[in-house]
CSV table of N, CA and C in Angstrom, one decimal:
chain,number,residue,atom,x,y,z
A,255,MET,N,11.3,10.8,1.8
A,255,MET,CA,10.2,10.3,1.1
A,255,MET,C,9.0,10.2,2.1
A,256,GLY,N,7.9,10.8,1.7
A,256,GLY,CA,6.7,10.8,2.6
A,256,GLY,C,5.7,9.7,2.4
A,257,GLU,N,4.6,9.8,3.1
A,257,GLU,CA,3.6,8.8,3.1
A,257,GLU,C,3.0,8.6,1.7
A,258,LEU,N,2.7,9.7,1.0
A,258,LEU,CA,2.1,9.6,-0.3
A,258,LEU,C,2.9,8.9,-1.3
A,259,GLU,N,4.2,9.2,-1.3
A,259,GLU,CA,5.2,8.5,-2.2
A,259,GLU,C,5.3,7.0,-1.9
A,260,LEU,N,5.5,6.7,-0.6
A,260,LEU,CA,5.6,5.3,-0.2
A,260,LEU,C,4.3,4.5,-0.5
A,261,ALA,N,3.2,5.1,-0.3
A,261,ALA,CA,1.9,4.5,-0.6
A,261,ALA,C,1.8,4.2,-2.1
A,262,ALA,N,2.3,5.1,-2.9
A,262,ALA,CA,2.3,4.9,-4.4
A,262,ALA,C,3.2,3.7,-4.8
A,263,ILE,N,4.4,3.6,-4.1
A,263,ILE,CA,5.3,2.5,-4.4
A,263,ILE,C,4.6,1.2,-4.0
A,264,LEU,N,4.1,1.2,-2.8
A,264,LEU,CA,3.4,0.0,-2.3
A,264,LEU,C,2.2,-0.4,-3.2
A,265,CYS,N,1.4,0.5,-3.6
A,265,CYS,CA,0.2,0.2,-4.3
A,265,CYS,C,0.5,-0.3,-5.7
A,266,SER,N,1.4,0.5,-6.4
A,266,SER,CA,1.6,0.1,-7.8
A,266,SER,C,2.6,-1.1,-8.0
A,267,LEU,N,3.6,-1.2,-7.2
A,267,LEU,CA,4.6,-2.2,-7.4
A,267,LEU,C,4.4,-3.5,-6.7
A,268,ILE,N,3.7,-3.4,-5.5
A,268,ILE,CA,3.5,-4.6,-4.7
A,268,ILE,C,2.1,-5.1,-4.7
A,269,LEU,N,1.1,-4.2,-4.4
A,269,LEU,CA,-0.3,-4.7,-4.3
A,269,LEU,C,-0.9,-4.7,-5.7
A,270,GLY,N,-0.4,-4.1,-6.7
A,270,GLY,CA,-0.9,-4.1,-8.1
A,270,GLY,C,-2.2,-3.4,-8.2
A,271,GLY,N,-2.3,-2.3,-7.5
A,271,GLY,CA,-3.5,-1.5,-7.5
A,271,GLY,C,-3.3,-0.1,-8.1
A,272,GLU,N,-4.4,0.7,-7.9
A,272,GLU,CA,-4.3,2.1,-8.3
A,272,GLU,C,-4.3,3.0,-7.1
A,273,ALA,N,-3.4,3.9,-7.1
A,273,ALA,CA,-3.2,4.9,-6.0
A,273,ALA,C,-4.1,6.1,-6.1
A,274,GLU,N,-4.6,6.6,-4.9
A,274,GLU,CA,-5.3,7.8,-4.8
A,274,GLU,C,-6.6,7.8,-5.7
A,275,VAL,N,-7.5,6.8,-5.5
A,275,VAL,CA,-8.7,6.7,-6.2
A,275,VAL,C,-9.8,7.5,-5.5
A,276,ARG,N,-10.5,8.3,-6.2
A,276,ARG,CA,-11.5,9.2,-5.6
A,276,ARG,C,-12.9,8.6,-5.7
A,277,HIS,N,-13.7,8.6,-4.6
A,277,HIS,CA,-15.0,8.0,-4.6
A,277,HIS,C,-16.0,9.0,-4.0
A,278,PRO,N,-17.0,9.4,-4.8
A,278,PRO,CA,-18.0,10.4,-4.3
A,278,PRO,C,-19.1,9.7,-3.4
A,279,TYR,N,-19.7,10.5,-2.6
A,279,TYR,CA,-20.9,10.1,-1.8
A,279,TYR,C,-21.7,11.3,-1.4
A,280,SER,N,-22.9,11.1,-1.2
A,280,SER,CA,-23.8,12.2,-0.8
A,280,SER,C,-24.2,12.1,0.6
A,281,ALA,N,-24.2,13.3,1.3
A,281,ALA,CA,-24.6,13.4,2.7
A,281,ALA,C,-25.0,14.8,3.0
A,282,ALA,N,-26.1,14.9,3.7
A,282,ALA,CA,-26.7,16.2,4.1
A,282,ALA,C,-26.9,17.1,2.9
A,283,TYR,N,-27.4,16.5,1.8
A,283,TYR,CA,-27.7,17.2,0.5
A,283,TYR,C,-26.5,17.8,-0.2
A,284,ASP,N,-25.3,17.3,0.2
A,284,ASP,CA,-24.1,17.8,-0.4
A,284,ASP,C,-23.3,16.6,-1.0
A,285,LEU,N,-22.5,16.9,-2.0
A,285,LEU,CA,-21.7,15.8,-2.6
A,285,LEU,C,-20.3,15.9,-1.9
A,286,HIS,N,-19.8,14.8,-1.4
A,286,HIS,CA,-18.5,14.7,-0.8
A,286,HIS,C,-17.7,13.6,-1.5
A,287,TYR,N,-16.5,13.4,-1.1
A,287,TYR,CA,-15.7,12.3,-1.7
A,287,TYR,C,-14.7,11.9,-0.7
A,288,VAL,N,-14.2,10.7,-0.8
A,288,VAL,CA,-13.1,10.1,-0.1
A,288,VAL,C,-12.0,9.7,-1.1
A,289,VAL,N,-10.8,9.7,-0.8
A,289,VAL,CA,-9.7,9.3,-1.6
A,289,VAL,C,-9.1,8.0,-1.0
A,290,VAL,N,-9.2,6.9,-1.7
A,290,VAL,CA,-8.6,5.7,-1.2
A,290,VAL,C,-7.1,5.6,-1.6
A,291,ASP,N,-6.3,5.3,-0.6
A,291,ASP,CA,-4.9,5.3,-0.8
A,291,ASP,C,-4.5,4.3,-1.9
A,292,CYS,N,-5.1,3.1,-1.8
A,292,CYS,CA,-4.7,2.1,-2.8
A,292,CYS,C,-6.0,1.2,-3.0
A,293,GLU,N,-6.4,1.0,-4.3
A,293,GLU,CA,-7.5,0.2,-4.6
A,293,GLU,C,-7.1,-0.9,-5.6
A,294,THR,N,-7.4,-2.1,-5.2
A,294,THR,CA,-7.2,-3.3,-6.1
A,294,THR,C,-8.6,-3.7,-6.6
A,295,ASP,N,-8.6,-4.8,-7.4
A,295,ASP,CA,-9.9,-5.3,-7.8
A,295,ASP,C,-10.8,-5.8,-6.7
A,296,THR,N,-10.2,-6.2,-5.6
A,296,THR,CA,-11.0,-6.8,-4.5
A,296,THR,C,-10.9,-6.0,-3.2
A,297,THR,N,-9.9,-5.1,-3.0
A,297,THR,CA,-9.7,-4.5,-1.7
A,297,THR,C,-9.4,-3.0,-1.8
A,298,VAL,N,-9.8,-2.3,-0.8
A,298,VAL,CA,-9.4,-0.9,-0.6
A,298,VAL,C,-8.5,-0.8,0.6
A,299,TYR,N,-7.4,-0.2,0.4
A,299,TYR,CA,-6.4,-0.1,1.5
A,299,TYR,C,-6.2,1.3,1.9
A,300,GLU,N,-6.1,1.5,3.2
A,300,GLU,CA,-5.7,2.8,3.8
A,300,GLU,C,-4.3,2.6,4.2
A,301,VAL,N,-3.4,3.4,3.8
A,301,VAL,CA,-1.9,3.3,4.1
A,301,VAL,C,-1.5,4.4,5.0
A,302,GLY,N,-0.8,4.1,6.0
A,302,GLY,CA,-0.3,5.1,7.0
A,302,GLY,C,1.1,4.8,7.5
A,303,LEU,N,1.8,5.9,7.9
A,303,LEU,CA,3.1,5.7,8.6
A,303,LEU,C,2.8,5.3,10.0
A,304,ASP,N,3.8,4.8,10.7
A,304,ASP,CA,3.6,4.4,12.1
A,304,ASP,C,3.6,5.6,13.0
A,305,LYS,N,2.7,6.5,12.8
A,305,LYS,CA,2.5,7.7,13.6
A,305,LYS,C,1.1,7.8,14.2
A,306,ARG,N,0.9,8.7,15.1
A,306,ARG,CA,-0.5,8.9,15.7
A,306,ARG,C,-1.5,9.2,14.6
A,307,SER,N,-1.2,9.9,13.6
A,307,SER,CA,-2.1,10.2,12.5
A,307,SER,C,-2.7,9.0,11.8
A,308,SER,N,-2.1,7.9,12.0
A,308,SER,CA,-2.6,6.7,11.3
A,308,SER,C,-3.7,5.9,12.1
A,309,THR,N,-4.0,6.4,13.3
A,309,THR,CA,-5.0,5.7,14.1
A,309,THR,C,-6.4,5.7,13.5
A,310,ASP,N,-6.6,6.6,12.6
A,310,ASP,CA,-8.0,6.7,11.9
A,310,ASP,C,-8.0,5.9,10.6
A,311,SER,N,-6.9,5.1,10.3
A,311,SER,CA,-6.8,4.3,9.1
A,311,SER,C,-8.0,3.3,9.0
A,312,LEU,N,-8.3,2.7,10.1
A,312,LEU,CA,-9.3,1.7,10.1
A,312,LEU,C,-10.7,2.3,9.7
A,313,HIS,N,-11.0,3.4,10.3
A,313,HIS,CA,-12.2,4.1,9.9
A,313,HIS,C,-12.3,4.4,8.4
A,314,GLN,N,-11.2,4.9,7.9
A,314,GLN,CA,-11.2,5.3,6.5
A,314,GLN,C,-11.3,4.0,5.6
A,315,ALA,N,-10.6,3.0,6.0
A,315,ALA,CA,-10.7,1.7,5.2
A,315,ALA,C,-12.1,1.1,5.2
A,316,LEU,N,-12.8,1.1,6.4
A,316,LEU,CA,-14.1,0.6,6.5
A,316,LEU,C,-15.1,1.5,5.7
A,317,PHE,N,-15.0,2.8,5.7
A,317,PHE,CA,-15.9,3.6,5.0
A,317,PHE,C,-15.7,3.5,3.5
A,318,ALA,N,-14.4,3.4,3.0
A,318,ALA,CA,-14.2,3.2,1.6
A,318,ALA,C,-14.7,1.8,1.2
A,319,ALA,N,-14.6,0.8,2.0
A,319,ALA,CA,-15.2,-0.5,1.7
A,319,ALA,C,-16.7,-0.4,1.6
A,320,HIS,N,-17.3,0.4,2.4
A,320,HIS,CA,-18.8,0.6,2.3
A,320,HIS,C,-19.2,1.2,1.0
A,321,LEU,N,-18.4,2.2,0.6
A,321,LEU,CA,-18.7,2.9,-0.7
A,321,LEU,C,-18.4,2.0,-1.9
A,322,THR,N,-17.4,1.2,-1.9
A,322,THR,CA,-17.0,0.4,-3.1
A,322,THR,C,-17.5,-1.0,-3.1
A,323,GLY,N,-17.9,-1.6,-2.0
A,323,GLY,CA,-18.3,-3.0,-1.9
A,323,GLY,C,-17.2,-3.9,-1.9
A,324,LYS,N,-16.0,-3.4,-1.7
A,324,LYS,CA,-14.8,-4.2,-1.6
A,324,LYS,C,-14.3,-4.4,-0.2
A,325,ALA,N,-13.4,-5.4,0.0
A,325,ALA,CA,-12.9,-5.7,1.3
A,325,ALA,C,-12.0,-4.5,1.8
A,326,PRO,N,-12.1,-4.2,3.1
A,326,PRO,CA,-11.2,-3.2,3.7
A,326,PRO,C,-9.8,-3.7,4.1
A,327,GLY,N,-8.8,-2.9,4.0
A,327,GLY,CA,-7.5,-3.3,4.4
A,327,GLY,C,-6.7,-2.1,4.9
A,328,VAL,N,-5.8,-2.4,5.9
A,328,VAL,CA,-5.0,-1.3,6.5
A,328,VAL,C,-3.5,-1.7,6.3
A,329,VAL,N,-2.7,-0.8,5.8
A,329,VAL,CA,-1.3,-1.1,5.7
A,329,VAL,C,-0.5,0.0,6.5
A,330,MET,N,0.3,-0.5,7.4
A,330,MET,CA,1.2,0.4,8.1
A,330,MET,C,2.6,0.4,7.5
A,331,ILE,N,3.2,1.5,7.4
A,331,ILE,CA,4.6,1.6,6.9
A,331,ILE,C,5.5,1.9,8.1
A,332,ASP,N,6.3,0.9,8.4
A,332,ASP,CA,7.1,0.9,9.6
A,332,ASP,C,8.4,1.7,9.3
A,333,THR,N,8.6,2.8,10.1
A,333,THR,CA,9.8,3.6,9.9
A,333,THR,C,10.9,3.4,10.8
A,334,ASN,N,10.7,2.6,11.9
A,334,ASN,CA,11.7,2.5,12.9
A,334,ASN,C,12.1,1.0,13.3
A,335,GLY,N,11.5,0.1,12.6
A,335,GLY,CA,11.9,-1.3,12.8
A,335,GLY,C,11.3,-2.0,14.0
A,336,ARG,N,10.3,-1.4,14.6
A,336,ARG,CA,9.6,-2.0,15.7
A,336,ARG,C,8.2,-1.6,15.8
A,337,GLU,N,7.3,-2.5,16.4
A,337,GLU,CA,5.9,-2.1,16.5
A,337,GLU,C,5.7,-1.2,17.7
A,338,ASP,N,5.4,0.1,17.4
A,338,ASP,CA,5.2,1.0,18.5
A,338,ASP,C,3.7,1.0,18.9
A,339,GLN,N,3.4,1.9,19.8
A,339,GLN,CA,2.0,1.9,20.3
A,339,GLN,C,0.9,2.2,19.3
A,340,TYR,N,1.2,3.0,18.2
A,340,TYR,CA,0.2,3.2,17.2
A,340,TYR,C,0.0,2.0,16.3
A,341,GLU,N,1.1,1.4,15.9
A,341,GLU,CA,0.9,0.2,15.1
A,341,GLU,C,0.2,-0.9,15.9
A,342,TYR,N,0.5,-1.0,17.2
A,342,TYR,CA,-0.1,-2.0,18.0
A,342,TYR,C,-1.6,-1.7,18.1
A,343,GLN,N,-2.0,-0.5,18.4
A,343,GLN,CA,-3.4,-0.1,18.5
A,343,GLN,C,-4.2,-0.4,17.2
A,344,VAL,N,-3.6,0.0,16.1
A,344,VAL,CA,-4.3,-0.3,14.8
A,344,VAL,C,-4.4,-1.8,14.5
A,345,ARG,N,-3.3,-2.5,14.8
A,345,ARG,CA,-3.3,-3.9,14.5
A,345,ARG,C,-4.4,-4.6,15.4
A,346,MET,N,-4.5,-4.3,16.7
A,346,MET,CA,-5.5,-4.9,17.6
A,346,MET,C,-6.9,-4.6,17.1
A,347,VAL,N,-7.2,-3.4,16.7
A,347,VAL,CA,-8.5,-3.0,16.3
A,347,VAL,C,-8.9,-3.6,15.0
A,348,ALA,N,-7.9,-3.7,14.0
A,348,ALA,CA,-8.1,-4.3,12.7
A,348,ALA,C,-8.4,-5.8,12.9
A,349,GLU,N,-7.7,-6.5,13.8
A,349,GLU,CA,-8.0,-7.9,14.1
A,349,GLU,C,-9.4,-8.1,14.7
A,350,ALA,N,-9.7,-7.2,15.6
A,350,ALA,CA,-11.1,-7.3,16.2
A,350,ALA,C,-12.2,-7.1,15.2
A,351,ALA,N,-11.9,-6.2,14.2
A,351,ALA,CA,-13.0,-5.9,13.2
A,351,ALA,C,-12.9,-6.8,12.0
A,352,GLY,N,-11.9,-7.7,12.0
A,352,GLY,CA,-11.8,-8.6,10.9
A,352,GLY,C,-11.3,-8.0,9.6
A,353,VAL,N,-10.5,-6.9,9.7
A,353,VAL,CA,-9.9,-6.2,8.6
A,353,VAL,C,-8.5,-6.6,8.4
A,354,ALA,N,-8.1,-6.8,7.1
A,354,ALA,CA,-6.8,-7.2,6.7
A,354,ALA,C,-5.8,-6.2,7.2
A,355,TYR,N,-4.7,-6.6,7.8
A,355,TYR,CA,-3.7,-5.7,8.4
A,355,TYR,C,-2.3,-6.2,7.9
A,356,LEU,N,-1.6,-5.3,7.2
A,356,LEU,CA,-0.3,-5.5,6.6
A,356,LEU,C,0.7,-4.5,7.1
A,357,VAL,N,2.0,-4.9,7.2
A,357,VAL,CA,3.0,-4.0,7.6
A,357,VAL,C,4.1,-4.1,6.6
A,358,TYR,N,4.7,-3.0,6.1
A,358,TYR,CA,5.8,-3.0,5.2
A,358,TYR,C,6.8,-2.0,5.8
A,359,ASN,N,8.1,-2.4,5.7
A,359,ASN,CA,9.2,-1.5,6.2
A,359,ASN,C,9.5,-0.5,5.1
A,360,LYS,N,9.7,0.8,5.6
A,360,LYS,CA,9.9,1.9,4.7
A,360,LYS,C,11.2,1.6,3.8
A,361,ASP,N,12.2,1.1,4.4
A,361,ASP,CA,13.4,0.8,3.6
A,361,ASP,C,13.2,-0.3,2.6
A,362,PHE,N,12.4,-1.3,2.9
A,362,PHE,CA,12.1,-2.4,2.0
A,362,PHE,C,11.4,-1.7,0.7
A,363,LEU,N,10.4,-0.9,1.0
A,363,LEU,CA,9.7,-0.2,-0.1
A,363,LEU,C,10.6,0.6,-1.0
A,364,LEU,N,11.5,1.3,-0.4
A,364,LEU,CA,12.5,2.1,-1.2
A,364,LEU,C,13.4,1.2,-2.1
A,365,ARG,N,13.9,0.1,-1.5
A,365,ARG,CA,14.7,-0.9,-2.2
A,365,ARG,C,13.9,-1.6,-3.3
A,366,TRP,N,12.7,-1.9,-3.0
A,366,TRP,CA,11.8,-2.5,-4.0
A,366,TRP,C,11.6,-1.6,-5.2
A,367,GLN,N,11.4,-0.3,-5.0
A,367,GLN,CA,11.3,0.6,-6.1
A,367,GLN,C,12.6,0.7,-6.9
A,368,MET,N,13.7,0.8,-6.2
A,368,MET,CA,15.0,0.9,-6.9
A,368,MET,C,15.4,-0.3,-7.7
A,369,THR,N,14.9,-1.5,-7.4
A,369,THR,CA,15.2,-2.7,-8.1
A,369,THR,C,14.1,-3.2,-9.0
A,370,ASP,N,13.0,-2.5,-9.1
A,370,ASP,CA,11.9,-2.9,-9.9
A,370,ASP,C,12.3,-3.3,-11.3
A,371,TYR,N,13.1,-2.5,-11.9
A,371,TYR,CA,13.5,-2.7,-13.3
A,371,TYR,C,14.2,-4.1,-13.5
A,372,LEU,N,14.8,-4.6,-12.4
A,372,LEU,CA,15.5,-5.9,-12.5
A,372,LEU,C,14.5,-7.0,-12.6
A,373,ARG,N,13.4,-6.9,-11.8
A,373,ARG,CA,12.3,-7.9,-11.8
A,373,ARG,C,11.5,-7.9,-13.1
A,374,ASN,N,11.5,-6.7,-13.8
A,374,ASN,CA,10.8,-6.6,-15.1
A,374,ASN,C,11.7,-6.7,-16.3
A,375,TYR,N,12.9,-7.0,-16.1
A,375,TYR,CA,13.8,-7.1,-17.3
A,375,TYR,C,13.5,-8.4,-18.0
A,376,PRO,N,13.4,-8.4,-19.3
A,376,PRO,CA,13.0,-9.6,-20.1
A,376,PRO,C,14.1,-10.7,-20.0
A,377,ASP,N,13.8,-11.9,-19.8
A,377,ASP,CA,14.7,-13.0,-19.7
A,377,ASP,C,15.0,-13.5,-21.1
A,378,PRO,N,16.2,-13.4,-21.6
A,378,PRO,CA,16.5,-13.8,-23.0
A,378,PRO,C,16.3,-15.2,-23.3
A,379,ARG,N,16.2,-16.1,-22.2
A,379,ARG,CA,16.0,-17.5,-22.4
A,379,ARG,C,14.5,-17.7,-22.8
A,380,ALA,N,13.6,-16.8,-22.6
A,380,ALA,CA,12.2,-16.9,-22.9
A,380,ALA,C,12.0,-17.0,-24.4
A,381,SER,N,12.9,-16.4,-25.2
A,381,SER,CA,12.8,-16.4,-26.7
A,381,SER,C,13.0,-17.7,-27.3
A,382,GLY,N,13.7,-18.7,-26.6
A,382,GLY,CA,14.0,-20.0,-27.2
A,382,GLY,C,15.3,-20.0,-27.9
A,383,GLU,N,15.9,-18.9,-28.0
A,383,GLU,CA,17.2,-18.8,-28.8
A,383,GLU,C,18.3,-19.4,-27.9
A,384,ASP,N,19.4,-19.7,-28.5
A,384,ASP,CA,20.6,-20.2,-27.8
A,384,ASP,C,21.3,-18.9,-27.1
A,385,VAL,N,21.2,-18.8,-25.8
A,385,VAL,CA,21.7,-17.6,-25.2
A,385,VAL,C,23.1,-17.9,-24.5
A,386,SER,N,23.7,-19.0,-24.8
A,386,SER,CA,25.0,-19.3,-24.1
A,386,SER,C,26.1,-18.3,-24.4
A,387,LEU,N,26.1,-17.9,-25.7
A,387,LEU,CA,27.1,-16.9,-26.0
A,387,LEU,C,26.7,-15.5,-25.5
A,388,MET,N,25.4,-15.2,-25.5
A,388,MET,CA,25.0,-13.9,-25.0
A,388,MET,C,25.4,-13.7,-23.5
A,389,LEU,N,25.3,-14.8,-22.8
A,389,LEU,CA,25.6,-14.7,-21.3
A,389,LEU,C,27.1,-14.4,-21.1
A,390,LEU,N,28.0,-14.7,-22.1
A,390,LEU,CA,29.4,-14.5,-21.9
A,390,LEU,C,29.7,-13.0,-22.2
A,391,ASP,N,28.9,-12.3,-22.9
A,391,ASP,CA,29.2,-10.9,-23.3
A,391,ASP,C,29.2,-10.0,-22.1
């Protein structure tokens, strides 16, 4: 499972946002756009794996925040269970810039997706009925 799929799990099931939101902007008389990895009511998140390619996450989050007027955030998806040099660099720069920095483990995200239906299963006790016999079935 790649970065795009993991970001979608994180965005929709944990952060409660919308994944891959497109925002236009004009520069040099041309129309351009950026795609925000995850956007909530208050924050735009750039999501990246713990690889070198994620070192531009802070730039992307800050620019998306400029376009939307929302707070910037960076989320690193840890694939090896330790903070490597890229995660460390992004974390240090995010802290210096005052940008929210979150880390989620890849395996945690996959387990969260696989068990999401259990968290959203209706509790029979909420109906007010006697469920003592239902629980024995």
